[in-house]
PDB file of C-alpha atoms in Angstrom:
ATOM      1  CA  UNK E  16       8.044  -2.699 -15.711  1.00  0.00           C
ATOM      2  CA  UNK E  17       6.488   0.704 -14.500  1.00  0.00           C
ATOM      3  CA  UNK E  18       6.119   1.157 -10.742  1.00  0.00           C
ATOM      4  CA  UNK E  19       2.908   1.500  -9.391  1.00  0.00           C
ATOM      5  CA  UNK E  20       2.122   4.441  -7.393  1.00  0.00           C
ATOM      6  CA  UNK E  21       0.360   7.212  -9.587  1.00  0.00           C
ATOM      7  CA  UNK E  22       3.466   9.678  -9.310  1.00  0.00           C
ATOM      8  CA  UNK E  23       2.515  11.164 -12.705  1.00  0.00           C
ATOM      9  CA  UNK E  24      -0.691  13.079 -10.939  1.00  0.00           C
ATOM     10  CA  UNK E  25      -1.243  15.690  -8.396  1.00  0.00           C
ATOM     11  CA  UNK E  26      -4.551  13.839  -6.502  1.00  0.00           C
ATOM     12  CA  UNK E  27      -3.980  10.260  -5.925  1.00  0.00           C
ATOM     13  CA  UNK E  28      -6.357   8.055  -4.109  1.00  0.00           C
ATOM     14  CA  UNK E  29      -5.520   4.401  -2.317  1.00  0.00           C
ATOM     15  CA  UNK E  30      -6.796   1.921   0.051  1.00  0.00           C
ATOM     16  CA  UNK E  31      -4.926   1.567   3.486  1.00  0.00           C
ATOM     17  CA  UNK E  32      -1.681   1.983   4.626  1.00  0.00           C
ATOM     18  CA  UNK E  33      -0.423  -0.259   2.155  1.00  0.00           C
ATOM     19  CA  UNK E  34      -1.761   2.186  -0.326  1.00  0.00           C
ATOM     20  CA  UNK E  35      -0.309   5.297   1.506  1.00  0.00           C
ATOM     21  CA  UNK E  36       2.934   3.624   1.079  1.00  0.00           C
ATOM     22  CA  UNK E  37       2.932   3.618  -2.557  1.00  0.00           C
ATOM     23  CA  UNK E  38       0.951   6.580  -3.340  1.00  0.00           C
ATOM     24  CA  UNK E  39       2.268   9.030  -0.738  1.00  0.00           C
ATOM     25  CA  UNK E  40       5.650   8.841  -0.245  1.00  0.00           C
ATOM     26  CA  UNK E  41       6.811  11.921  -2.168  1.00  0.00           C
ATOM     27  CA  UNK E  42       3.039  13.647  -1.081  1.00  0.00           C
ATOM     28  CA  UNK E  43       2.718  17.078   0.067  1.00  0.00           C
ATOM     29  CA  UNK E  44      -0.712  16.149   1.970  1.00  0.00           C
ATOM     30  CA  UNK E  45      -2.074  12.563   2.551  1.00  0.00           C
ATOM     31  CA  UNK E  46      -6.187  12.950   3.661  1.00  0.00           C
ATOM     32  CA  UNK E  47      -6.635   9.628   5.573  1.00  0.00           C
ATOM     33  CA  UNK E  48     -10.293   9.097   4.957  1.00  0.00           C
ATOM     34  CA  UNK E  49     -12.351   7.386   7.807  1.00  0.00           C
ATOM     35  CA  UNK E  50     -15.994   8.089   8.433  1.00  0.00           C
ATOM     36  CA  UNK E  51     -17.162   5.632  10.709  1.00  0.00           C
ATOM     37  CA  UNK E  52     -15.353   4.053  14.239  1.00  0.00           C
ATOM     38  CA  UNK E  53     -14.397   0.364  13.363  1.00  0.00           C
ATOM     39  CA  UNK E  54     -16.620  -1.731  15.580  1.00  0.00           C
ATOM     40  CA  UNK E  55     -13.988  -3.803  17.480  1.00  0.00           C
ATOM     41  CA  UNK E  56     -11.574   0.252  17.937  1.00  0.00           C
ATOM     42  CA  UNK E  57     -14.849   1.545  19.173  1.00  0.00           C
ATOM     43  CA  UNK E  58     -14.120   2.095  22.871  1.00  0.00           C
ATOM     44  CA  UNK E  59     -10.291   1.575  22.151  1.00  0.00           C
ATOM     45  CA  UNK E  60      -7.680   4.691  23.367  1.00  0.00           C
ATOM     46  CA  UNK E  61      -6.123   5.837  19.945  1.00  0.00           C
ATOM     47  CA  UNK E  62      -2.513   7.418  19.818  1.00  0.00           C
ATOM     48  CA  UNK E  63      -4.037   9.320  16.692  1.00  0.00           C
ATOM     49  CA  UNK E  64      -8.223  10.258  17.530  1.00  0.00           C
ATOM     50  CA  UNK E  65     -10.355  12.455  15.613  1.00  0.00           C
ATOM     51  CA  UNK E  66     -12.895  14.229  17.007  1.00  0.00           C
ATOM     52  CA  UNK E  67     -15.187  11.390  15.755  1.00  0.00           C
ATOM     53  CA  UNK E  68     -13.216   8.693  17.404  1.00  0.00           C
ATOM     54  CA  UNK E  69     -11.383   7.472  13.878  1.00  0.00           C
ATOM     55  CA  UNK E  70      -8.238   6.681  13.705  1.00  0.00           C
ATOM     56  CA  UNK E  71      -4.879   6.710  11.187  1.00  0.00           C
ATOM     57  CA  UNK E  72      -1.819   4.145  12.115  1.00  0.00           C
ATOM     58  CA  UNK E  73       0.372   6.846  11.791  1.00  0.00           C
ATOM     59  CA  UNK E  74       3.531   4.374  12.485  1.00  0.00           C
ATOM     60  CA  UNK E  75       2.685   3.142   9.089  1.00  0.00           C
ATOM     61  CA  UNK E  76       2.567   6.234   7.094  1.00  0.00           C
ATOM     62  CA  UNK E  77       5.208   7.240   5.064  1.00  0.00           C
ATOM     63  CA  UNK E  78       7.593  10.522   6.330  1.00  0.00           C
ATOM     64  CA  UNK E  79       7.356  13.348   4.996  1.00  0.00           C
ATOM     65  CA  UNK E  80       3.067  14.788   4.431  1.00  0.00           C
ATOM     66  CA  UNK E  81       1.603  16.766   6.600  1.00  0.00           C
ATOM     67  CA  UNK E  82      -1.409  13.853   7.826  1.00  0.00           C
ATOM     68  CA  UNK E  83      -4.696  15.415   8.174  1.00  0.00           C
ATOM     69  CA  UNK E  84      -9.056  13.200   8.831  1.00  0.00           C
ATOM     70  CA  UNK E  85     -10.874  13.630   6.146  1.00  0.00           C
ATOM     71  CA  UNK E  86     -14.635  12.835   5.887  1.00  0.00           C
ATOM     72  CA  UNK E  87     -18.003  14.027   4.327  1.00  0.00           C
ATOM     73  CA  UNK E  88     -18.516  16.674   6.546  1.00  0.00           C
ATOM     74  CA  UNK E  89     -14.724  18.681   5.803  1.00  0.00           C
ATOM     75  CA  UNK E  90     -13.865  18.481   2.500  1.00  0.00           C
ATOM     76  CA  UNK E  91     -13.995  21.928   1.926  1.00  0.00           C
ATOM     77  CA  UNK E  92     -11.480  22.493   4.998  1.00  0.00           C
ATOM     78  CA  UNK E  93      -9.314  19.858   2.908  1.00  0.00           C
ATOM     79  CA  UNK E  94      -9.628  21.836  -0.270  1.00  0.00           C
ATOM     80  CA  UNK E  95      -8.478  25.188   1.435  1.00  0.00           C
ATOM     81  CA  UNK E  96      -5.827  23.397   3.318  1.00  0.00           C
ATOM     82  CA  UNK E  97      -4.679  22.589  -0.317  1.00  0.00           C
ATOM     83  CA  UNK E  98      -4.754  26.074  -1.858  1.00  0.00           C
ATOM     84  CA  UNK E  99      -2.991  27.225   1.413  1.00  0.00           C
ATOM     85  CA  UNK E 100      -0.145  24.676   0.866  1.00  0.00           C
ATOM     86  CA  UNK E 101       0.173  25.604  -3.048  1.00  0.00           C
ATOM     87  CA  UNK E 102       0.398  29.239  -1.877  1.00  0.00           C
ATOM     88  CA  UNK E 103       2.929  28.711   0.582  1.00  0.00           C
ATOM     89  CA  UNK E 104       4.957  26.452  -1.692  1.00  0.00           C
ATOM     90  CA  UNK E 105       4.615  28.582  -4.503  1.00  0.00           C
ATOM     91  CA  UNK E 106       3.996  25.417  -6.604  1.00  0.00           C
ATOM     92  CA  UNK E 107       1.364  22.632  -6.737  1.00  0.00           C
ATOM     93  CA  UNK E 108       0.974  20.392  -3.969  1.00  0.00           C
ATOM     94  CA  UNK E 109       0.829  16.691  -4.443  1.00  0.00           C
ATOM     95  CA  UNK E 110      -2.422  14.914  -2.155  1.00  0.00           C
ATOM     96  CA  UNK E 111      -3.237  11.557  -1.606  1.00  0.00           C
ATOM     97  CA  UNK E 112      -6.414  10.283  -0.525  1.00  0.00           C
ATOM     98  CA  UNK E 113      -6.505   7.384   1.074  1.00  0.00           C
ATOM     99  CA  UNK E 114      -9.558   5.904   2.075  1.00  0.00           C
ATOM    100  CA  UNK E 115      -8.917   3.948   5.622  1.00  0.00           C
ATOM    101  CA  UNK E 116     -11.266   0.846   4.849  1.00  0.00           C
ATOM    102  CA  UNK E 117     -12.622  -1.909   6.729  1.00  0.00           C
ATOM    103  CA  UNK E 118     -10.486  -4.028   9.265  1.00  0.00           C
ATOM    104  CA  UNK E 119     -12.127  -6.706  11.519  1.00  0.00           C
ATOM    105  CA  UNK E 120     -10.027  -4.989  14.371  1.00  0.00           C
ATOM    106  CA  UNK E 121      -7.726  -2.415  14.951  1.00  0.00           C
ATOM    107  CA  UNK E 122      -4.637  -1.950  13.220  1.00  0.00           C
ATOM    108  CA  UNK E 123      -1.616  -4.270  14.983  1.00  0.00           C
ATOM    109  CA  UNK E 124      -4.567  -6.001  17.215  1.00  0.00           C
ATOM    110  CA  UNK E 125      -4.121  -7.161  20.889  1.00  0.00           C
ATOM    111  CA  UNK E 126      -0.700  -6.867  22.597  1.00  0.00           C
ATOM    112  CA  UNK E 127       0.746  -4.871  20.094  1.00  0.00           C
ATOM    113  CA  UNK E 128      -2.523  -2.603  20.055  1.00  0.00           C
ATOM    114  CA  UNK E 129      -2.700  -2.132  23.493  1.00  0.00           C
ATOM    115  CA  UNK E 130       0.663  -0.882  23.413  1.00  0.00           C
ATOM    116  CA  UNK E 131       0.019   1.218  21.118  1.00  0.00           C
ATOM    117  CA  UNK E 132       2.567   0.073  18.465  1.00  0.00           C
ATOM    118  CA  UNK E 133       1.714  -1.326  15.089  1.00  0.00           C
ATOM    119  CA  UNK E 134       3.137  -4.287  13.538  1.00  0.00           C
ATOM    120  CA  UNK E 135       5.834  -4.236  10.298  1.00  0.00           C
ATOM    121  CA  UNK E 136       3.275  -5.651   7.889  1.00  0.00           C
ATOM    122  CA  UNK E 137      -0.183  -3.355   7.068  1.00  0.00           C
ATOM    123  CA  UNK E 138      -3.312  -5.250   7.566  1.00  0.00           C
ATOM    124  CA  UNK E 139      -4.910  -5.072   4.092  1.00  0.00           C
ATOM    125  CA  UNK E 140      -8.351  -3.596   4.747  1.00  0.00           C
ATOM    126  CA  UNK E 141     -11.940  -4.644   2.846  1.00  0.00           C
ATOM    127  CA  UNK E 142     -13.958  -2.131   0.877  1.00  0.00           C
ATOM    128  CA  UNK E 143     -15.873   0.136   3.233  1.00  0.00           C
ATOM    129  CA  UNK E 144     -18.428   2.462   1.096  1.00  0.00           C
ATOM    130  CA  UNK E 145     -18.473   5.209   3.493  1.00  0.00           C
ATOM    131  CA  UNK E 146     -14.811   5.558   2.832  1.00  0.00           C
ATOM    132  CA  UNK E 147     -14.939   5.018  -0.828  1.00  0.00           C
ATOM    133  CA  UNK E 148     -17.833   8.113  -1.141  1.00  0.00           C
ATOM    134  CA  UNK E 149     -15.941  10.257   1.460  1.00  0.00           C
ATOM    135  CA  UNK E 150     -12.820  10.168  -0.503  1.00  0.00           C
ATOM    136  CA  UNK E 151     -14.919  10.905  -3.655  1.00  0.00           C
ATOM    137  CA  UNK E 152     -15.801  13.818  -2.227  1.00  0.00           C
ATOM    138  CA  UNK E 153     -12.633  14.355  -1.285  1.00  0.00           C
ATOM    139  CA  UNK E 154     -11.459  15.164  -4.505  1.00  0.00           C
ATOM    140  CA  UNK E 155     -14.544  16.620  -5.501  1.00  0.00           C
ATOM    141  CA  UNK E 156     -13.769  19.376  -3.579  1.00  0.00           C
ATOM    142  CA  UNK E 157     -10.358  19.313  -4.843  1.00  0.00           C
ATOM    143  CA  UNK E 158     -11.702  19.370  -8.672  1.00  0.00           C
ATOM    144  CA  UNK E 159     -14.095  22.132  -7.539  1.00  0.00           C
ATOM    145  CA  UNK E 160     -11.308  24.268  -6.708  1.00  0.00           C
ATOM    146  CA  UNK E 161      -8.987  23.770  -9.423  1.00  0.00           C
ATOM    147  CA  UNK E 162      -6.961  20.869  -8.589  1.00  0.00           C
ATOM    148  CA  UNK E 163      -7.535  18.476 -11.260  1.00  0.00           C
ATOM    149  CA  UNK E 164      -5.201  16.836 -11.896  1.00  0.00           C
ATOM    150  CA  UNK E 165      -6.270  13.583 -10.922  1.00  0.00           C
ATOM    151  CA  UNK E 166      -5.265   9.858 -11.355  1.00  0.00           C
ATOM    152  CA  UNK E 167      -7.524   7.471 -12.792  1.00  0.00           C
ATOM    153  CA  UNK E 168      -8.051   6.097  -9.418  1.00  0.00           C
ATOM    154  CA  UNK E 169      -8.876   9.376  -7.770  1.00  0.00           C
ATOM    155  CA  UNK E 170     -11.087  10.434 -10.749  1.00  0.00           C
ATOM    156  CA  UNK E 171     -12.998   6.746 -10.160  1.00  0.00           C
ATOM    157  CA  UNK E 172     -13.995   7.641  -6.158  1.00  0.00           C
ATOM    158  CA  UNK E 173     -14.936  11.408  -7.471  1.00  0.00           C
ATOM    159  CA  UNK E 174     -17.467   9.837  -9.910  1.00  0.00           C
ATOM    160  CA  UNK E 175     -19.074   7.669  -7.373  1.00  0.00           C
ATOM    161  CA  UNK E 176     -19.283  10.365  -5.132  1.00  0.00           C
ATOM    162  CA  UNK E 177     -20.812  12.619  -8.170  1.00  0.00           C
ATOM    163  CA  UNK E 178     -22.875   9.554  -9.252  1.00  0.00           C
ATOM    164  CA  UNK E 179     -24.310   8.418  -5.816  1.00  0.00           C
ATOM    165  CA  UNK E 180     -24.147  12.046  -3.722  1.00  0.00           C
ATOM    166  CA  UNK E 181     -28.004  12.185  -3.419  1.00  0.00           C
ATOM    167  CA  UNK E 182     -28.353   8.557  -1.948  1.00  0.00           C
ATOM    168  CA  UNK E 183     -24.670   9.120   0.357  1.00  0.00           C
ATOM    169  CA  UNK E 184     -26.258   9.518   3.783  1.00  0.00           C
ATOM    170  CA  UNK E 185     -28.435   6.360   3.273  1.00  0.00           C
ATOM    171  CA  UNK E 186     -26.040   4.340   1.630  1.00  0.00           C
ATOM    172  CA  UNK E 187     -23.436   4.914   4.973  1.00  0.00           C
ATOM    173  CA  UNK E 188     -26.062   4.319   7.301  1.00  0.00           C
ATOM    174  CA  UNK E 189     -27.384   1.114   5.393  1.00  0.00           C
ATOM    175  CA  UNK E 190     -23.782   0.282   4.839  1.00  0.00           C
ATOM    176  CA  UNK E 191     -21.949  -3.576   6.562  1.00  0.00           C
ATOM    177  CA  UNK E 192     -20.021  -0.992   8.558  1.00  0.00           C
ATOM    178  CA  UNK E 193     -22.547   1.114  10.061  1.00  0.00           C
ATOM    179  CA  UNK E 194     -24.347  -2.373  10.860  1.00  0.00           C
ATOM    180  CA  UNK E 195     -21.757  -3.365  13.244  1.00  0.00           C
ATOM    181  CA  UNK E 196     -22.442  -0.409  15.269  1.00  0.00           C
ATOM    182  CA  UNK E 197     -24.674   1.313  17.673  1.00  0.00           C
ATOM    183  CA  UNK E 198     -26.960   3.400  15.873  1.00  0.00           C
ATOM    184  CA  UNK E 199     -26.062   6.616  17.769  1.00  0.00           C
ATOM    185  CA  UNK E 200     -22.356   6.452  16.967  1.00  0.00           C
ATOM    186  CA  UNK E 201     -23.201   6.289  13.354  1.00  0.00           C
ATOM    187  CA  UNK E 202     -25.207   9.541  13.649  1.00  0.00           C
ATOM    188  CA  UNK E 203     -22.426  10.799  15.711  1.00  0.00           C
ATOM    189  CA  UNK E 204     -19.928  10.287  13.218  1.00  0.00           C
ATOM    190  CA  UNK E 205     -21.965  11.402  10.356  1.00  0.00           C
ATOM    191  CA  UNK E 206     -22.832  14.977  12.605  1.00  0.00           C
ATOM    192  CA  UNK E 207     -18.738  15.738  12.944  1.00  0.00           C
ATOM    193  CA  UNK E 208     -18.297  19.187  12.006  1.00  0.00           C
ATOM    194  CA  UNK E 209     -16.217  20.946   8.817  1.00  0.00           C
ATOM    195  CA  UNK E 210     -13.066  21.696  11.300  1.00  0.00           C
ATOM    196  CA  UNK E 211      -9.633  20.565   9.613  1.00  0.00           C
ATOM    197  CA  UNK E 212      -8.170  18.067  11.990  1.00  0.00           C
ATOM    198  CA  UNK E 213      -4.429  17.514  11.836  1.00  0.00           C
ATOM    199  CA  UNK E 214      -2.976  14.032  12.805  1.00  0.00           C
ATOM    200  CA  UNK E 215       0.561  14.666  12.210  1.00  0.00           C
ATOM    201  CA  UNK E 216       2.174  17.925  10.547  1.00  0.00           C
ATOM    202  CA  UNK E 217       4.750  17.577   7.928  1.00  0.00           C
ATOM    203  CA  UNK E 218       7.634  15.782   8.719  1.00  0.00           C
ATOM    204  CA  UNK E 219      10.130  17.258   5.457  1.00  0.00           C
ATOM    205  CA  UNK E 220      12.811  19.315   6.491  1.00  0.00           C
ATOM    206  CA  UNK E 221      12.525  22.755   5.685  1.00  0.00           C
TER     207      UNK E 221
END
């Protein structure tokens, strides 16, 4: 039996750290897609913050990819970052997209939380719709530039981002997520600017 893990495409997409695991592990770039603060992480000290307050458990992403936040308001920074890292490499550059999700708290929870250490086993997360569209776009702006070479997976987020792109701000601010949080957060999060921020630089030896 096949392994799972997409390796036969250049844009990848998964859910979760779990997914990062098997989609990014030989990845030139992994785009760890969070657009709102999870509820219970909200006033929680991150070892990894954006500018938006998101989060990536960086413990439990595989070596190697340079680890950058993606969300609706960057994914052309994420698209140039690409094309930079093809022209540097002289060769294509392998992404994943990995939409963060839903978790009822942070990643590795209490003790191990407030430690900031993460525990051996990935919390599987729950379908989050601002994620989903984010990563969509995501790879929009990858298609859009010439990387298209997608997975089935990644092409699936792209077309509800290309499907639902008119209706995106309403949907994340009617979303379950956006419901479990103060109003002006949400708006806060959905106002973060088109800077590139890198969470971790690449980790390969030159």
């Amino acid at each position: 039996m096949q392994e799972r893990g997409q390796r036969g495409y250049q844009v990848r997409f998964g859910w979760g750290a779990a997914g990062a695991a098997r989609i990014a592990a030989d990845a030139h770039l992994l785009v760890w897609v969070d657009v709102l603060p999870a509820a219970a992480a909200a006033t929680a000290t991150a070892p990894a913050p954006g500018s938006d307050g998101t989060r990536a458990p960086l413990a439990l992403l595989p070596d190697g990819p340079e680890v950058v936040l993606g969300h609706l308001g960057n994914v052309t920074a994420v698209a140039e970052r690409v094309l930079r890292l093809q022209a540097d490499r002289g060769d294509r550059c392998v992404v994943a997209v990995v939409a963060a999700g839903h978790l009822d708290e942070p990643v590795g929870g209490g003790t191990a939380d407030d430690a900031g250490e993460f525990p051996d086993v990935p919390a599987v997360p729950e379908f989050a719709v601002e994620d989903l569209l984010a990563a969509g776009a995501v790879v929009d702006a990858l298609v859009t530039s010439g990387v298209d070479h997608t997975s089935p997976e990644a092409a699936a987020a792209c077309a509800a981002w290309t499907g639902l792109r008119q209706a995106a701000t309403h949907l994340v601010t009617a979303s379950e997520s956006a419901g479990a949080l103060d109003v002006d957060r949400v708006h806060a999060a959905l106002a973060v600017g088109p800077e590139l921020v890198t969470l971790r630089p690449s980790t390969e030896r030159a």
